[in-house]
């Protein structure tokens, strides 16, 4: 049995002989590897220009074969591998394509070594079998380094890209985007400057983990986090607000505000403001979706607090001064009576009391408020004041 040192020396000498021979065939090996790589991978062709691919492959093959002649501590091919992995990540080449290239490089290199030894030193083929592990180990090391460096660079690129997207969304939502920024945002987000958009604001319950969707049906959503809620710029396409709200109802467990439709990215700021106001009309934890076009009176009241206070004091001041139980009974009766379009019988059915009880309560409400529930203008005052109490509380 031969000593292991003799076996190792046989392997080393065999590989060195083959490596020196392959260095004289670099252009041919490069042609073969480039052809096989590009022939089976259209993405590689799209991401990496041919001339650059050929030159980098030539250097990569040179470095890989030269590594056979070097001590393990001198693996300069790994430095080149790292630089190329970073470059390919920057070019957008998928990692699968990059790793496939290294597998092909291993096949081309090993086949060339075997062919040379069969032709020039057939008596060394037995030793060459034992050398296979060394060659493929070198290729594996290159693949591992490429994978690691590629992953790091990809994360850096994605992070910077997302930072830019976030900055552009902030500019649109905050109204700091001029015409140039709007145009840049449209290009970066792959959106038309003029198109149908809405803005959605969502406040989820605390400790509620939800995956924010990038699409709802045919609609695209671009999310941005705010301190107390989430905001989405929605590219509606041909979808309606009804369809948007229907899709939102499947994911919103808290409260949401939906703006009207606007006709361009330059109007996203105003849409954001209106969606935020609509969300403020939700008085509890939800689930509830508030469309501004369905909450205009409520939005007017919460955005004009001083005027709303005068309206409430003038219309409901004496009623609100009653003891809590009496006050709440009359407020509930007024709300139900309005919801039933002034039908005492229907209101009585909802409140499980006699029709005459409703009539007596309505008369008392009229006495306390000084408004008539048969006069349209007075009904408007009372309905708005009641909505303000719902939103702002009865104790101010």
Tab-separated table of C-alpha atoms in Angstrom:
chain	number	residue	atom	x	y	z
A	1	UNK	CA	0.000	0.000	0.000
A	2	UNK	CA	1.443	3.364	-1.055
A	3	UNK	CA	1.923	6.072	1.607
A	4	UNK	CA	-0.675	8.866	1.545
A	5	UNK	CA	2.100	11.416	0.965
A	6	UNK	CA	3.022	9.641	-2.277
A	7	UNK	CA	-0.646	9.555	-3.353
A	8	UNK	CA	-1.043	13.273	-2.589
A	9	UNK	CA	2.094	14.070	-4.574
A	10	UNK	CA	0.824	12.009	-7.535
A	11	UNK	CA	-2.473	13.925	-7.463
A	12	UNK	CA	-0.696	17.262	-7.204
A	13	UNK	CA	1.673	16.535	-10.081
A	14	UNK	CA	-1.132	15.227	-12.271
A	15	UNK	CA	-3.266	18.318	-11.692
A	16	UNK	CA	-0.295	20.628	-12.238
A	17	UNK	CA	0.491	18.956	-15.563
A	18	UNK	CA	-3.110	19.282	-16.719
A	19	UNK	CA	-3.410	22.884	-15.476
A	20	UNK	CA	-0.344	24.034	-17.408
A	21	UNK	CA	-1.717	22.468	-20.551
A	22	UNK	CA	-5.145	24.080	-20.087
A	23	UNK	CA	-3.631	27.532	-19.648
A	24	UNK	CA	-2.490	27.259	-23.264
A	25	UNK	CA	-6.077	26.631	-24.362
A	26	UNK	CA	-7.782	29.516	-22.530
A	27	UNK	CA	-9.516	31.120	-25.566
A	28	UNK	CA	-11.018	27.809	-26.691
A	29	UNK	CA	-12.210	26.933	-23.173
A	30	UNK	CA	-13.651	30.424	-22.834
A	31	UNK	CA	-15.536	30.094	-26.117
A	32	UNK	CA	-17.040	26.788	-25.009
A	33	UNK	CA	-18.105	28.029	-21.584
A	34	UNK	CA	-19.597	31.272	-22.906
A	35	UNK	CA	-21.447	29.407	-25.644
A	36	UNK	CA	-22.940	26.855	-23.244
A	37	UNK	CA	-23.867	29.518	-20.710
A	38	UNK	CA	-25.592	31.865	-23.149
A	39	UNK	CA	-27.074	29.081	-25.244
A	40	UNK	CA	-29.173	27.772	-22.380
A	41	UNK	CA	-29.975	31.000	-20.528
A	42	UNK	CA	-31.747	33.894	-22.256
A	43	UNK	CA	-31.680	35.916	-19.027
A	44	UNK	CA	-27.874	35.773	-18.975
A	45	UNK	CA	-27.833	37.132	-22.530
A	46	UNK	CA	-30.179	39.966	-21.552
A	47	UNK	CA	-28.283	40.972	-18.409
A	48	UNK	CA	-24.628	40.558	-19.439
A	49	UNK	CA	-23.279	41.938	-22.744
A	50	UNK	CA	-21.391	39.374	-24.818
A	51	UNK	CA	-18.022	41.165	-24.866
A	52	UNK	CA	-18.052	41.668	-21.101
A	53	UNK	CA	-19.150	38.066	-20.578
A	54	UNK	CA	-16.313	36.715	-22.737
A	55	UNK	CA	-13.613	38.841	-21.116
A	56	UNK	CA	-14.753	38.072	-17.560
A	57	UNK	CA	-15.023	34.351	-18.400
A	58	UNK	CA	-11.519	34.337	-19.846
A	59	UNK	CA	-10.156	35.849	-16.644
A	60	UNK	CA	-12.310	33.599	-14.475
A	61	UNK	CA	-11.093	30.428	-16.210
A	62	UNK	CA	-7.510	31.684	-15.977
A	63	UNK	CA	-7.889	32.341	-12.269
A	64	UNK	CA	-9.588	28.997	-11.640
A	65	UNK	CA	-6.953	26.939	-13.461
A	66	UNK	CA	-4.126	28.946	-11.917
A	67	UNK	CA	-5.568	28.177	-8.488
A	68	UNK	CA	-4.648	24.524	-9.108
A	69	UNK	CA	-1.006	25.575	-9.198
A	70	UNK	CA	-1.239	27.652	-6.033
A	71	UNK	CA	-1.229	26.784	-2.359
A	72	UNK	CA	-4.717	26.770	-0.758
A	73	UNK	CA	-3.831	29.929	1.173
A	74	UNK	CA	-3.232	31.752	-2.121
A	75	UNK	CA	-6.703	31.277	-3.604
A	76	UNK	CA	-6.699	34.526	-5.582
A	77	UNK	CA	-9.491	33.119	-7.743
A	78	UNK	CA	-11.851	33.646	-4.814
A	79	UNK	CA	-11.129	37.383	-4.850
A	80	UNK	CA	-12.069	37.499	-8.531
A	81	UNK	CA	-15.140	35.356	-7.844
A	82	UNK	CA	-16.308	37.838	-5.198
A	83	UNK	CA	-15.904	40.829	-7.518
A	84	UNK	CA	-17.800	39.103	-10.338
A	85	UNK	CA	-20.647	38.028	-8.024
A	86	UNK	CA	-21.050	41.620	-6.932
A	87	UNK	CA	-21.038	42.796	-10.548
A	88	UNK	CA	-23.645	40.251	-11.609
A	89	UNK	CA	-25.905	41.246	-8.721
A	90	UNK	CA	-25.657	44.867	-9.850
A	91	UNK	CA	-26.581	43.807	-13.388
A	92	UNK	CA	-29.682	42.042	-12.115
A	93	UNK	CA	-28.593	38.557	-13.146
A	94	UNK	CA	-30.558	35.959	-11.125
A	95	UNK	CA	-28.518	33.949	-8.644
A	96	UNK	CA	-29.673	30.691	-10.273
A	97	UNK	CA	-28.098	31.808	-13.549
A	98	UNK	CA	-24.836	32.682	-11.838
A	99	UNK	CA	-24.611	29.335	-10.019
A	100	UNK	CA	-25.495	27.473	-13.214
A	101	UNK	CA	-22.512	29.150	-14.873
A	102	UNK	CA	-20.216	27.819	-12.146
A	103	UNK	CA	-21.581	24.300	-12.618
A	104	UNK	CA	-20.901	24.579	-16.339
A	105	UNK	CA	-17.404	25.949	-15.597
A	106	UNK	CA	-16.711	22.864	-13.521
A	107	UNK	CA	-17.916	20.570	-16.299
A	108	UNK	CA	-15.886	22.344	-18.993
A	109	UNK	CA	-12.737	22.417	-16.867
A	110	UNK	CA	-12.972	18.789	-15.746
A	111	UNK	CA	-13.763	17.544	-19.255
A	112	UNK	CA	-10.728	19.424	-20.603
A	113	UNK	CA	-8.482	17.894	-17.929
A	114	UNK	CA	-9.737	14.357	-18.672
A	115	UNK	CA	-9.351	14.809	-22.439
A	116	UNK	CA	-5.788	16.061	-22.042
A	117	UNK	CA	-4.774	13.205	-19.765
A	118	UNK	CA	-6.398	10.604	-22.027
A	119	UNK	CA	-4.452	11.966	-24.965
A	120	UNK	CA	-1.095	12.795	-23.348
A	121	UNK	CA	-0.781	10.703	-20.162
A	122	UNK	CA	-3.299	7.826	-20.245
A	123	UNK	CA	-1.316	5.953	-17.608
A	124	UNK	CA	-2.212	8.726	-15.144
A	125	UNK	CA	-6.002	8.335	-15.494
A	126	UNK	CA	-6.166	6.306	-12.281
A	127	UNK	CA	-4.539	9.151	-10.380
A	128	UNK	CA	-6.856	11.619	-12.130
A	129	UNK	CA	-9.889	9.868	-10.658
A	130	UNK	CA	-8.514	10.588	-7.207
A	131	UNK	CA	-7.962	14.241	-8.269
A	132	UNK	CA	-11.632	14.782	-9.148
A	133	UNK	CA	-12.521	15.672	-5.573
A	134	UNK	CA	-9.915	18.429	-5.504
A	135	UNK	CA	-11.224	20.026	-8.703
A	136	UNK	CA	-14.884	19.970	-7.707
A	137	UNK	CA	-14.039	21.196	-4.224
A	138	UNK	CA	-12.411	24.251	-5.828
A	139	UNK	CA	-15.534	24.876	-7.926
A	140	UNK	CA	-17.754	24.481	-4.841
A	141	UNK	CA	-15.670	27.059	-2.972
A	142	UNK	CA	-16.127	29.514	-5.833
A	143	UNK	CA	-19.878	28.872	-5.874
A	144	UNK	CA	-20.160	29.388	-2.114
A	145	UNK	CA	-18.229	32.661	-2.241
A	146	UNK	CA	-20.296	33.842	-5.223
A	147	UNK	CA	-23.535	32.991	-3.451
A	148	UNK	CA	-22.526	34.804	-0.265
A	149	UNK	CA	-21.265	37.977	-1.958
A	150	UNK	CA	-24.187	38.053	-4.404
A	151	UNK	CA	-26.685	37.818	-1.523
A	152	UNK	CA	-25.050	40.655	0.391
A	153	UNK	CA	-24.881	42.932	-2.626
A	154	UNK	CA	-28.446	42.137	-3.632
A	155	UNK	CA	-29.684	43.128	-0.181
A	156	UNK	CA	-27.745	46.391	-0.378
A	157	UNK	CA	-29.243	47.149	-3.787
A	158	UNK	CA	-32.767	46.234	-2.707
A	159	UNK	CA	-32.393	48.318	0.444
A	160	UNK	CA	-31.264	51.365	-1.494
A	161	UNK	CA	-33.967	50.842	-4.086
A	162	UNK	CA	-36.640	50.606	-1.378
A	163	UNK	CA	-35.253	53.703	0.322
A	164	UNK	CA	-35.613	55.591	-2.947
A	165	UNK	CA	-39.148	54.292	-3.458
A	166	UNK	CA	-40.052	55.312	0.101
A	167	UNK	CA	-38.592	58.781	-0.418
A	168	UNK	CA	-40.597	59.248	-3.619
A	169	UNK	CA	-43.798	58.013	-1.963
A	170	UNK	CA	-43.199	60.406	0.930
A	171	UNK	CA	-42.759	63.289	-1.504
A	172	UNK	CA	-46.058	62.435	-3.208
A	173	UNK	CA	-47.966	61.921	0.046
A	174	UNK	CA	-46.551	65.007	1.770
A	175	UNK	CA	-46.982	67.301	-1.212
A	176	UNK	CA	-43.290	68.155	-1.591
A	177	UNK	CA	-43.041	66.689	-5.109
A	178	UNK	CA	-42.652	69.209	-7.918
A	179	UNK	CA	-43.242	68.330	-11.564
A	180	UNK	CA	-39.794	66.778	-11.920
A	181	UNK	CA	-40.185	64.611	-8.827
A	182	UNK	CA	-43.625	63.460	-9.949
A	183	UNK	CA	-42.132	62.419	-13.280
A	184	UNK	CA	-39.272	60.628	-11.507
A	185	UNK	CA	-41.707	58.887	-9.172
A	186	UNK	CA	-43.833	57.730	-12.097
A	187	UNK	CA	-40.781	56.187	-13.777
A	188	UNK	CA	-39.380	54.616	-10.596
A	189	UNK	CA	-42.741	53.187	-9.525
A	190	UNK	CA	-43.699	52.179	-13.080
A	191	UNK	CA	-46.894	54.226	-12.911
A	192	UNK	CA	-48.483	56.742	-15.279
A	193	UNK	CA	-48.328	60.403	-14.252
A	194	UNK	CA	-51.951	60.762	-15.308
A	195	UNK	CA	-54.212	57.955	-14.208
A	196	UNK	CA	-56.894	56.952	-11.714
A	197	UNK	CA	-55.564	56.842	-8.150
A	198	UNK	CA	-56.924	56.677	-4.633
A	199	UNK	CA	-55.230	56.787	-1.255
A	200	UNK	CA	-56.119	54.461	1.615
A	201	UNK	CA	-55.166	54.994	5.250
A	202	UNK	CA	-55.431	52.012	7.586
A	203	UNK	CA	-55.033	51.707	11.341
A	204	UNK	CA	-54.769	48.089	12.418
A	205	UNK	CA	-55.389	46.864	15.976
A	206	UNK	CA	-52.347	46.745	18.213
A	207	UNK	CA	-50.233	43.601	18.073
A	208	UNK	CA	-52.031	42.571	14.896
A	209	UNK	CA	-49.622	41.201	12.327
A	210	UNK	CA	-50.964	41.546	8.801
A	211	UNK	CA	-49.284	41.097	5.456
A	212	UNK	CA	-49.897	44.208	3.374
A	213	UNK	CA	-50.801	43.124	-0.174
A	214	UNK	CA	-49.076	44.653	-3.204
A	215	UNK	CA	-52.141	43.949	-5.320
A	216	UNK	CA	-55.887	43.691	-4.813
A	217	UNK	CA	-57.426	42.211	-7.895
A	218	UNK	CA	-56.074	44.280	-10.797
A	219	UNK	CA	-55.186	47.195	-8.491
A	220	UNK	CA	-51.607	47.969	-7.395
A	221	UNK	CA	-50.925	49.181	-3.854
A	222	UNK	CA	-47.755	50.958	-2.740
A	223	UNK	CA	-47.591	51.040	1.065
A	224	UNK	CA	-45.842	53.515	3.330
A	225	UNK	CA	-45.693	53.322	7.104
A	226	UNK	CA	-46.714	56.303	9.211
A	227	UNK	CA	-46.311	56.583	13.023
A	228	UNK	CA	-49.933	55.670	13.784
A	229	UNK	CA	-51.188	54.040	10.597
A	230	UNK	CA	-50.349	52.656	7.161
A	231	UNK	CA	-50.883	54.500	3.879
A	232	UNK	CA	-51.350	52.995	0.427
A	233	UNK	CA	-51.271	54.783	-2.899
A	234	UNK	CA	-53.619	52.707	-5.055
A	235	UNK	CA	-53.329	52.582	-8.831
A	236	UNK	CA	-56.953	51.775	-9.611
A	237	UNK	CA	-56.752	51.167	-13.340
A	238	UNK	CA	-60.383	50.611	-14.328
A	239	UNK	CA	-61.479	49.484	-10.853
A	240	UNK	CA	-64.090	51.432	-8.890
A	241	UNK	CA	-64.053	52.576	-5.282
A	242	UNK	CA	-66.758	49.979	-4.584
A	243	UNK	CA	-64.402	47.251	-5.794
A	244	UNK	CA	-61.507	48.710	-3.789
A	245	UNK	CA	-63.563	48.783	-0.594
A	246	UNK	CA	-64.810	45.244	-1.206
A	247	UNK	CA	-61.226	43.984	-1.484
A	248	UNK	CA	-60.122	46.023	1.538
A	249	UNK	CA	-62.896	44.508	3.648
A	250	UNK	CA	-61.110	41.162	3.360
A	251	UNK	CA	-57.893	42.445	4.989
A	252	UNK	CA	-58.874	45.413	7.190
A	253	UNK	CA	-59.456	44.324	10.769
A	254	UNK	CA	-59.184	47.881	12.109
A	255	UNK	CA	-60.374	51.124	10.544
A	256	UNK	CA	-59.626	52.605	7.133
A	257	UNK	CA	-60.237	55.798	5.211
A	258	UNK	CA	-60.620	55.892	1.431
A	259	UNK	CA	-60.156	59.041	-0.624
A	260	UNK	CA	-62.130	59.966	-3.732
A	261	UNK	CA	-60.582	59.087	-7.091
A	262	UNK	CA	-57.954	61.553	-8.309
A	263	UNK	CA	-56.607	61.795	-11.831
A	264	UNK	CA	-52.842	61.938	-11.368
A	265	UNK	CA	-49.867	61.392	-9.076
A	266	UNK	CA	-49.657	65.151	-8.479
A	267	UNK	CA	-53.003	64.921	-6.618
A	268	UNK	CA	-51.934	62.166	-4.221
A	269	UNK	CA	-51.255	64.711	-1.431
A	270	UNK	CA	-54.850	65.957	-1.405
A	271	UNK	CA	-56.139	62.388	-1.653
A	272	UNK	CA	-53.996	61.452	1.358
A	273	UNK	CA	-55.434	64.322	3.406
A	274	UNK	CA	-59.004	63.330	2.500
A	275	UNK	CA	-58.408	59.640	3.294
A	276	UNK	CA	-57.013	60.626	6.704
A	277	UNK	CA	-60.080	62.750	7.409
A	278	UNK	CA	-62.374	59.922	6.345
A	279	UNK	CA	-60.610	57.534	8.730
A	280	UNK	CA	-61.148	59.999	11.604
A	281	UNK	CA	-64.911	59.524	11.209
A	282	UNK	CA	-64.508	55.945	12.495
A	283	UNK	CA	-65.237	56.112	16.215
A	284	UNK	CA	-64.192	52.673	17.438
A	285	UNK	CA	-61.675	49.954	16.627
A	286	UNK	CA	-63.540	48.583	13.635
A	287	UNK	CA	-63.542	46.796	11.393
A	288	UNK	CA	-64.839	49.807	9.468
A	289	UNK	CA	-64.007	51.354	6.108
A	290	UNK	CA	-64.943	55.013	5.679
A	291	UNK	CA	-65.212	56.439	2.177
A	292	UNK	CA	-64.930	60.205	2.142
A	293	UNK	CA	-67.653	60.569	-0.474
A	294	UNK	CA	-70.038	58.885	1.983
A	295	UNK	CA	-68.870	60.834	5.055
A	296	UNK	CA	-68.748	64.452	3.799
A	297	UNK	CA	-70.876	65.997	6.601
A	298	UNK	CA	-68.911	64.143	9.275
A	299	UNK	CA	-65.608	65.187	7.695
A	300	UNK	CA	-66.716	68.818	7.572
A	301	UNK	CA	-67.510	68.706	11.267
A	302	UNK	CA	-64.265	67.158	12.461
A	303	UNK	CA	-62.264	69.555	10.296
A	304	UNK	CA	-64.123	72.607	11.632
A	305	UNK	CA	-64.162	71.929	15.356
A	306	UNK	CA	-65.089	75.487	16.452
A	307	UNK	CA	-68.062	75.730	14.106
A	308	UNK	CA	-69.137	72.221	15.075
A	309	UNK	CA	-69.053	73.191	18.746
A	310	UNK	CA	-71.396	76.099	18.104
A	311	UNK	CA	-73.758	73.838	16.150
A	312	UNK	CA	-73.860	71.224	18.921
A	313	UNK	CA	-74.368	73.809	21.664
A	314	UNK	CA	-77.131	75.543	19.756
A	315	UNK	CA	-78.984	72.434	18.632
A	316	UNK	CA	-78.438	69.929	21.456
A	317	UNK	CA	-77.039	71.927	24.359
A	318	UNK	CA	-80.052	71.580	26.710
A	319	UNK	CA	-80.510	67.921	25.816
A	320	UNK	CA	-76.849	67.144	26.511
A	321	UNK	CA	-77.140	68.784	29.912
A	322	UNK	CA	-79.579	66.122	31.133
A	323	UNK	CA	-78.446	63.310	33.384
A	324	UNK	CA	-76.573	60.626	31.407
A	325	UNK	CA	-79.333	58.005	31.349
A	326	UNK	CA	-82.017	60.455	30.174
A	327	UNK	CA	-79.634	62.077	27.691
A	328	UNK	CA	-78.574	58.769	26.137
A	329	UNK	CA	-82.188	57.605	25.794
A	330	UNK	CA	-83.177	60.734	23.897
A	331	UNK	CA	-80.045	60.672	21.709
A	332	UNK	CA	-80.692	57.029	20.808
A	333	UNK	CA	-84.326	57.812	20.035
A	334	UNK	CA	-83.342	60.756	17.810
A	335	UNK	CA	-80.753	58.667	15.969
A	336	UNK	CA	-83.201	55.811	15.422
A	337	UNK	CA	-86.054	58.146	14.373
A	338	UNK	CA	-83.794	59.752	11.749
A	339	UNK	CA	-82.582	56.344	10.531
A	340	UNK	CA	-86.230	55.285	10.117
A	341	UNK	CA	-87.041	58.376	8.038
A	342	UNK	CA	-89.302	59.829	10.703
A	343	UNK	CA	-91.445	56.714	11.153
A	344	UNK	CA	-92.455	56.389	14.786
A	345	UNK	CA	-93.732	52.853	14.223
A	346	UNK	CA	-90.458	51.626	12.687
A	347	UNK	CA	-88.403	53.375	15.370
A	348	UNK	CA	-90.554	51.748	18.062
A	349	UNK	CA	-89.921	48.340	16.510
A	350	UNK	CA	-86.178	48.863	16.581
A	351	UNK	CA	-86.148	50.137	20.153
A	352	UNK	CA	-88.681	47.548	21.440
A	353	UNK	CA	-91.122	50.109	22.809
A	354	UNK	CA	-94.586	51.473	22.017
A	355	UNK	CA	-95.128	53.898	19.130
A	356	UNK	CA	-96.568	56.466	21.533
A	357	UNK	CA	-93.368	56.303	23.587
A	358	UNK	CA	-91.405	57.351	20.493
A	359	UNK	CA	-93.850	60.176	19.766
A	360	UNK	CA	-93.575	61.469	23.341
A	361	UNK	CA	-89.778	61.351	23.226
A	362	UNK	CA	-89.709	63.177	19.882
A	363	UNK	CA	-91.906	65.952	21.327
A	364	UNK	CA	-89.580	66.267	24.280
A	365	UNK	CA	-86.541	66.438	21.954
A	366	UNK	CA	-88.276	69.266	20.059
A	367	UNK	CA	-88.973	71.126	23.299
A	368	UNK	CA	-85.377	70.797	24.543
A	369	UNK	CA	-83.741	71.686	21.226
A	370	UNK	CA	-86.142	74.316	19.973
A	371	UNK	CA	-86.170	72.509	16.610
A	372	UNK	CA	-89.077	70.932	14.806
A	373	UNK	CA	-88.637	67.429	13.417
A	374	UNK	CA	-91.097	68.297	10.651
A	375	UNK	CA	-89.031	71.212	9.336
A	376	UNK	CA	-86.248	70.129	6.887
A	377	UNK	CA	-83.733	72.772	7.966
A	378	UNK	CA	-84.157	71.895	11.639
A	379	UNK	CA	-83.792	68.216	10.819
A	380	UNK	CA	-80.468	68.989	9.072
A	381	UNK	CA	-79.229	70.889	12.158
A	382	UNK	CA	-80.166	68.052	14.499
A	383	UNK	CA	-78.738	65.336	12.224
A	384	UNK	CA	-75.418	67.164	11.919
A	385	UNK	CA	-75.263	67.904	15.636
A	386	UNK	CA	-76.039	64.259	16.421
A	387	UNK	CA	-73.245	63.137	14.081
A	388	UNK	CA	-70.863	65.553	15.825
A	389	UNK	CA	-71.758	64.050	19.189
A	390	UNK	CA	-71.088	60.584	17.788
A	391	UNK	CA	-67.685	61.677	16.546
A	392	UNK	CA	-66.574	64.031	19.272
A	393	UNK	CA	-68.418	62.736	22.333
A	394	UNK	CA	-71.343	64.173	24.244
A	395	UNK	CA	-69.143	65.602	26.996
A	396	UNK	CA	-66.899	68.328	25.611
